XYZ file of C-alpha atoms in Angstrom:
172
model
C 1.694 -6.482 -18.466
C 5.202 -5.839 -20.273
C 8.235 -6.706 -18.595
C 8.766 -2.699 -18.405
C 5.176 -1.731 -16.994
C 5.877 -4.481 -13.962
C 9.743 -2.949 -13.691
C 7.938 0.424 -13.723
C 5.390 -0.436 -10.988
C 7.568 -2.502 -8.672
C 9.869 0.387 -6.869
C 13.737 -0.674 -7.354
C 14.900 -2.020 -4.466
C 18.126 0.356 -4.431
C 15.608 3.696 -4.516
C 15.557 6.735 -2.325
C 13.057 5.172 0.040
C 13.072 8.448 2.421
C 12.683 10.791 -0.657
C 9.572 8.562 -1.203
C 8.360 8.601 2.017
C 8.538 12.657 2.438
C 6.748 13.294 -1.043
C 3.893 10.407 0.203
C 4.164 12.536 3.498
C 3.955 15.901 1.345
C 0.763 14.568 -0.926
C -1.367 13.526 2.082
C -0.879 16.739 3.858
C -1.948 18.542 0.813
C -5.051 16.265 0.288
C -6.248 16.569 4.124
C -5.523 19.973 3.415
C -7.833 20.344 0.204
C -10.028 18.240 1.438
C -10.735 20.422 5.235
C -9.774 17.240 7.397
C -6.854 17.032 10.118
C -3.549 14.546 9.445
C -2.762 14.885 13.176
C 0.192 13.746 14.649
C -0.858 10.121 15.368
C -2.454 9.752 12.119
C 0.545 11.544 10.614
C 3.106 9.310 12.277
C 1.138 5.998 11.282
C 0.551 6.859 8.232
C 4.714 7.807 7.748
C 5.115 4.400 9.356
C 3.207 2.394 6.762
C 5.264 4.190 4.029
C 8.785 3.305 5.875
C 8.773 0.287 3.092
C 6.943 -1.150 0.623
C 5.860 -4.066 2.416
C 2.799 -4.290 3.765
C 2.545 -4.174 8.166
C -0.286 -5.444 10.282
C -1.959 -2.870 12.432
C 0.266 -4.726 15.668
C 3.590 -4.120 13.924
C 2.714 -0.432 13.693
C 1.423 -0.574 17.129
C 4.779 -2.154 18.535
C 6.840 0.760 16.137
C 4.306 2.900 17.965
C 4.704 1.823 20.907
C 8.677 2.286 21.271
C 8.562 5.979 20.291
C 4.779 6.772 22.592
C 4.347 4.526 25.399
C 0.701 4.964 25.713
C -0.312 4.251 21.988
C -3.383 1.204 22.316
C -4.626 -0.632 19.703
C -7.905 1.952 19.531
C -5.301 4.753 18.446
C -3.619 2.925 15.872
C -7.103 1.421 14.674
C -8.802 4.991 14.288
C -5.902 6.248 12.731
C -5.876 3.456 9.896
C -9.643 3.716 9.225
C -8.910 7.379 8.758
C -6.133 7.134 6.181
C -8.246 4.272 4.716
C -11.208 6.210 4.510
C -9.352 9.433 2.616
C -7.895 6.950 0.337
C -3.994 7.592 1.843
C -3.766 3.168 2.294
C -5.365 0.310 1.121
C -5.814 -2.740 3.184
C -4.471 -5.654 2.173
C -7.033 -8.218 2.825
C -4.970 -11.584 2.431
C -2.191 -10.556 4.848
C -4.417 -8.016 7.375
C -1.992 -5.583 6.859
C -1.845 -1.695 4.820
C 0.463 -0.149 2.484
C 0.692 3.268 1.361
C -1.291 4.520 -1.660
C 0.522 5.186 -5.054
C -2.117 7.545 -6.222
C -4.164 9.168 -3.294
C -5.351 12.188 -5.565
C -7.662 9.808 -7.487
C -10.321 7.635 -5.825
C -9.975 4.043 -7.335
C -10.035 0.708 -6.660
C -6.286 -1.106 -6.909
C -5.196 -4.802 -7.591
C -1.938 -5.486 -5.726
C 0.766 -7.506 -6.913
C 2.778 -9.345 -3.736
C 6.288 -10.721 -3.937
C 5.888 -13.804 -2.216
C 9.814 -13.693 -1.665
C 10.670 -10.358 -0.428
C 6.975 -9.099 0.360
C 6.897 -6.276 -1.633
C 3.690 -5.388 -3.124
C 2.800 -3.108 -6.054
C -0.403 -1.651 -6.699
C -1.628 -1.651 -10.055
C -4.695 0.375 -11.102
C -6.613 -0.877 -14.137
C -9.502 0.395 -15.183
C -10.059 -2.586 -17.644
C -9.779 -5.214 -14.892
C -12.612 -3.051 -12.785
C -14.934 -2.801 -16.110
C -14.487 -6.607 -16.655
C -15.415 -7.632 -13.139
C -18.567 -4.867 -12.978
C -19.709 -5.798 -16.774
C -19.663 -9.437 -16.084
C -21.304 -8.866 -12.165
C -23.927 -6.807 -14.094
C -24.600 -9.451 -16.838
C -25.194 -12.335 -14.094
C -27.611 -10.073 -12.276
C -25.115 -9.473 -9.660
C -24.151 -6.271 -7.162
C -20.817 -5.657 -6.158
C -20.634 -4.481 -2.848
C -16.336 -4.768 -2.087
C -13.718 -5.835 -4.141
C -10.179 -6.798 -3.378
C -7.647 -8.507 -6.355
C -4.570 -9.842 -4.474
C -2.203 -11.646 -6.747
C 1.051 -13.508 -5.593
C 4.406 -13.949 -7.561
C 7.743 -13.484 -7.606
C 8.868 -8.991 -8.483
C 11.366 -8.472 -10.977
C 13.900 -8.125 -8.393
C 13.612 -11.209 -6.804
C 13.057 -13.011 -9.930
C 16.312 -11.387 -11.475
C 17.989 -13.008 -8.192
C 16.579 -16.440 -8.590
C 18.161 -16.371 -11.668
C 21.342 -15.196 -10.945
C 21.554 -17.865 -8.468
C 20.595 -20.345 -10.647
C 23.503 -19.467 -12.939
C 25.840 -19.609 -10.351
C 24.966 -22.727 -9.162
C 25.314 -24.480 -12.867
C-alpha cells in the first residue's frame, strides 16, 4: 500500500470525530431502513458507542458506558445488540482483541482486513478484494473450504509513526 492509500485509510487524528459518528449514525439508519429491520434505541446507542473512536472496545467497556447512562443494561442487552449490528454488517469483530469497531462501508457486504496501531490502538479497515481472491484461490487449490476468515495485522499508523520520528529528532 502507498504511503497515501495508508494516510487515506487511517482517519487523521485531528478529524471531526462527531461529524463521523452522525453520518455512521445516518448510514445505518438508512440501511435498517432499506433493509425492513429495527435500529432500536439500545442497538442504536451501542452501535453510536462503538463509533465514539476509532479504537476498537470490548463488549464490557460498552457495557460499563452503558451502564452509567441505563442502570439496568446486562451483558445479554449489550450482547444481542452487537450480534445484531454484526449480523447487518454495521461492525466487525475484532477477533485478536474481543472487541468491535464500526464499519467503513456497511452498504457493501465484504470481508475486511484491519490494520491496528499497536501504539495508539487505532485500527483501519482495509477491503481488498485481491487479498480475499488470493486466500480463496489458494484454499481452493489445496482442496480446502473456508468457513471464517479474519486478517488482523499490527503496526505502527502514520500518525504515530510520524511521532516516533519526531521524537527521535528531538532527542539527537
Amino acid at each position: 500500500m502507498s504511503k497515501k492509500a495508508a494516510e487515506m485509510t487511517f482517519i487523521d487524528h485531528n478529524h471531526d470525530h462527531n461529524a463521523c459518528r452522525r453520518e455512521a449514525v445516518e448510514r445505518a439508519e438508512l440501511i435498517c431502513t432499506q433493509r425492513s429491520v429495527r435500529l432500536t434505541d439500545i442497538r442504536k446507542r451501542v452501535f453510536e458507542l462503538v463509533w465514539r473512536g476509532h479504537k476498537p472496545l470490548g463488549a464490557y467497556e460498552i457495557l460499563d458506558a452503558l451502564q452509567k447512562e441505563r442502570s439496568g443494561a446486562v451483558p445479554p442487552t449489550v450482547y444481542r445488540a452487537l450480534d445484531f449490528l454484526l449480523e447487518h454488517g454495521l461492525i466487525h469483530r475484532i477477533e485478536r482483541l474481543n472487541a468491535f469497531v464500526g464499519c467503513s462501508d456497511p452498504e457493501t457486504p465484504h470481508l475486511a482486513q484491519f490494520l491496528i496501531c499497536a501504539k495508539c490502538g487505532t485500527t483501519a479497515e482495509l477491503n481488498d478484494t485481491r487479498i480475499d481472491a488470493a486466500i480463496n484461490d489458494q484454499a481452493k487449490a489445496v482442496g480446502f473450504s473456508v468457513l471464517r476468515r479474519t486478517i488482523e495485522v499490527e503496526g505502527t499508523c502514520p500518525h504515530c509513526t510520524c511521532l516516533l520520528y519526531t521524537s527521535d529528532a528531538a532527542d539527537e
